[in-house]
Coordinates of C-alpha atoms in Angstrom, one line a residue:
X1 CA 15.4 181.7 129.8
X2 CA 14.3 178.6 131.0
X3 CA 14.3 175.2 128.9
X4 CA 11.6 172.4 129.1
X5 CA 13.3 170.2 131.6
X6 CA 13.8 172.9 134.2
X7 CA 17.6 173.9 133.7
X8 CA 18.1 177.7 132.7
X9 CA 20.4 178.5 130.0
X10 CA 23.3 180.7 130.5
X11 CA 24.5 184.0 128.8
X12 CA 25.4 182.6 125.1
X13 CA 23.6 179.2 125.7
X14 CA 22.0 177.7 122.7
X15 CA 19.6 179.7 119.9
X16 CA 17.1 181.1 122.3
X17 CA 20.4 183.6 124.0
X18 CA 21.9 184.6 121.1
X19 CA 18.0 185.8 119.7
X20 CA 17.5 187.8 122.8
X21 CA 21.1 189.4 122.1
X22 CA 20.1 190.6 119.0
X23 CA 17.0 191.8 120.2
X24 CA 15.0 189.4 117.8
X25 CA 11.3 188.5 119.7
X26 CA 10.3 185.2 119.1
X27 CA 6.7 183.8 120.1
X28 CA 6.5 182.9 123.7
X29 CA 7.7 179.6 124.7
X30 CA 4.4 177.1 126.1
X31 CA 5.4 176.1 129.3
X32 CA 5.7 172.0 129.3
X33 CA 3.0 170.6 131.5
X34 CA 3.8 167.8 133.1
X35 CA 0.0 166.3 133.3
X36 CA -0.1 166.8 129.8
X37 CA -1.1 162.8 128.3
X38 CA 0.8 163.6 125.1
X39 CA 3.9 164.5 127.3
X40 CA 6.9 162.1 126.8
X41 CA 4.2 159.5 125.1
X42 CA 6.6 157.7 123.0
X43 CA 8.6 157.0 126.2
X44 CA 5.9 154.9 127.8
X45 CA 5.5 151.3 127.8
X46 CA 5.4 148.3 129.1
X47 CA 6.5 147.7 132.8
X48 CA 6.1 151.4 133.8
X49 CA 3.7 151.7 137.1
X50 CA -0.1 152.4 136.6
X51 CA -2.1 154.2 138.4
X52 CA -1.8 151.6 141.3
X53 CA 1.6 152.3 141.4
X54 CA 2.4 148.6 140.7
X55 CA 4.0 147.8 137.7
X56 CA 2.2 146.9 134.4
X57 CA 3.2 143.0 133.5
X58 CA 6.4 143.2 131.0
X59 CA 4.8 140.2 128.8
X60 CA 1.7 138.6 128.5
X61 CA 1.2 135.3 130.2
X62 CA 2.6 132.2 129.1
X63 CA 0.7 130.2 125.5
X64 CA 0.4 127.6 128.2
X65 CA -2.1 129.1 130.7
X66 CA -5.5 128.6 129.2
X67 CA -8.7 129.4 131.1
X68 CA -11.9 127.3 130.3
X69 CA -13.1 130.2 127.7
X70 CA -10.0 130.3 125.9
X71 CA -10.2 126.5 125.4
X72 CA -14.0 126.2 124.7
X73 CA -13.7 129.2 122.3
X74 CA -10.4 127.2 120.4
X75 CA -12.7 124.3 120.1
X76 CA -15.0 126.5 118.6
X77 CA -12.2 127.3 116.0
X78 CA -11.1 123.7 115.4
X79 CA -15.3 122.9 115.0
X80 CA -15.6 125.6 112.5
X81 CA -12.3 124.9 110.6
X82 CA -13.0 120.6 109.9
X83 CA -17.0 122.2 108.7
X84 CA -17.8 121.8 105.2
X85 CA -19.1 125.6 105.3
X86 CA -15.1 126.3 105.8
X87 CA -14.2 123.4 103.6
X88 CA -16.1 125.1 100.7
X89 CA -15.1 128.5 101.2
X90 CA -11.7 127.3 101.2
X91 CA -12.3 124.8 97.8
X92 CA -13.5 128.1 96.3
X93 CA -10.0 129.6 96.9
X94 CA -7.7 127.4 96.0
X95 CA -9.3 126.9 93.0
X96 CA -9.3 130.3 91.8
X97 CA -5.8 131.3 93.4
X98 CA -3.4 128.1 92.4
X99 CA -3.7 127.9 88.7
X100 CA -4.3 131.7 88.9
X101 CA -0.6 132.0 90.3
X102 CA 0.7 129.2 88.0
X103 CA -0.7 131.1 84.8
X104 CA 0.6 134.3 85.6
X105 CA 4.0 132.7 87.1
X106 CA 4.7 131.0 83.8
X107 CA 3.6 134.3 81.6
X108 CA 6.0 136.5 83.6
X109 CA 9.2 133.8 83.3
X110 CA 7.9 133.1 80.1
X111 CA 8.3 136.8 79.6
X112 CA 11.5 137.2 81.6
X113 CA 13.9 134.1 79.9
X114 CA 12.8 135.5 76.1
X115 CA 13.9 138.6 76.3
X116 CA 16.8 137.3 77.5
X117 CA 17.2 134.2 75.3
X118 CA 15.9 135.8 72.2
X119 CA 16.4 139.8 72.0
X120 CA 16.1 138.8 68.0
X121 CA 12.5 137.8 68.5
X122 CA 11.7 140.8 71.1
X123 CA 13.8 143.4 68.9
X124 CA 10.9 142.7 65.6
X125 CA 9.5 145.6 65.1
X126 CA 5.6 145.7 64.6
X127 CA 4.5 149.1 64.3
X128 CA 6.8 151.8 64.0
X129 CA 9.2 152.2 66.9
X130 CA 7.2 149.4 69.1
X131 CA 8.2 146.2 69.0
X132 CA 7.5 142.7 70.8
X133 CA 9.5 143.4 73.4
X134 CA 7.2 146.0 74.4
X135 CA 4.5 145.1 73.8
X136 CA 5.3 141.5 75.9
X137 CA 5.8 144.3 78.8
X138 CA 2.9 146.5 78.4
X139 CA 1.1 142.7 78.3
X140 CA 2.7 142.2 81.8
X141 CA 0.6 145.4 83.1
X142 CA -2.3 144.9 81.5
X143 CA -2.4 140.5 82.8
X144 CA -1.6 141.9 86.4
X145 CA -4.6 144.5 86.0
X146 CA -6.8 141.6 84.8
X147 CA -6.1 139.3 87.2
X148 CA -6.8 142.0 89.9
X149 CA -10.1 142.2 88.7
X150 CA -11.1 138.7 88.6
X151 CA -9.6 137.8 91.7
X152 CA -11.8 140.5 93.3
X153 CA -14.9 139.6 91.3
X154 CA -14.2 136.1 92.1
X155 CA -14.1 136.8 95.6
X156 CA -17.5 139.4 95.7
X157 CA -19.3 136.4 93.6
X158 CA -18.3 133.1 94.9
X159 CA -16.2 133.5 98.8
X160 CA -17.6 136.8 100.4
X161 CA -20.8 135.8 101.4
X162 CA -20.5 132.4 102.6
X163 CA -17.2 133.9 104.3
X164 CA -19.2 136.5 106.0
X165 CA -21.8 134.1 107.1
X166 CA -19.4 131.7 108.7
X167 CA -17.6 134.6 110.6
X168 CA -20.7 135.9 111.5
X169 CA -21.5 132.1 112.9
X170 CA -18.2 131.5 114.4
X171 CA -18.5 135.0 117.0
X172 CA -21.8 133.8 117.8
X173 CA -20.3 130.2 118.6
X174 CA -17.3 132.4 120.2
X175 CA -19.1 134.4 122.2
X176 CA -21.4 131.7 123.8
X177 CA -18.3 129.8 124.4
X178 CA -17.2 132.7 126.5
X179 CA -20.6 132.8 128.2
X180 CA -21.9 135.9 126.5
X181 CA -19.2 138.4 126.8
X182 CA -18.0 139.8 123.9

């Protein structure tokens, strides 16, 4: 029996010989093609020849080479970033997201340093076998849930539109930077 790379086993080589011994028949064996594309495709990459036969560049060129697009379609970025479109946009966020963070921040260490400074308080029982402790944690849950639906309501309200309209303005800036390609 041969094995994918070619070699043939000998008499008491490997699984395949001692199944034959025993007389076991085991599905045929697809012969390895060699043109196959999924055939070693984990083992390609960079600086392996192409179908030149020269090699494929082993990194990217240099941050420093810049063709006229590249720059005119940066300045494009740089335009769109000082607008007050983007300016706005980005208004909107931080004011939803920083005293959103600093809320929650202070509820979960709030949470975190009184159950460890005062298991008295978080021990009370208040109905039955629940007790503050608990339902301080559950509360953990339920604020996280919360403020993963305002955040997204937030954003389909107030940021997604004018968002989508800048983007949709900065590709078109972009791309006649780059003198229509795309």
């Amino acid at each position: 029996m041969q094995s994918s790379n070619g070699r043939s086993h000998g008499v008491g080589d490997g699984f395949e010989s001692s199944a034959e011994q025993r007389g076991v028949h085991a599905a045929p064996a697809r012969d390895v093609r060699y043109d196959d594309p999924w055939h070693d495709a984990l083992a390609t990459g960079w600086g392996e020849p192409d179908d030149t036969g020269t090699p494929a560049p082993a990194v990217p060129s240099p941050r420093g080479e810049r063709s006229t697009a590249a720059v005119r379609a940066l300045d494009v970025y740089v335009e769109v970033q000082r607008s007050a479109a983007f300016q706005q946009v980005r208004g909107r966020y931080r004011r939803f997201v920083i005293p959103g963070a600093a809320v929650f921040l202070v509820w979960y260490v709030g949470y975190v340093v009184t159950a460890t400074s005062a298991p008295g308080l978080m021990a009370r029982p208040v109905a039955g076998a629940v007790n503050v402790g608990m339902l301080a944690g559950l509360g953990q849950f339920l604020s996280t849930f919360l403020l993963t639906w305002a955040y997204s309501r937030h954003a389909r309200v107030r940021r997604d539109r004018a968002a989508l309209e800048l983007r949709w303005d900065t590709q078109e800036l972009t791309r006649g930077a780059r003198g229509g390609a795309s």
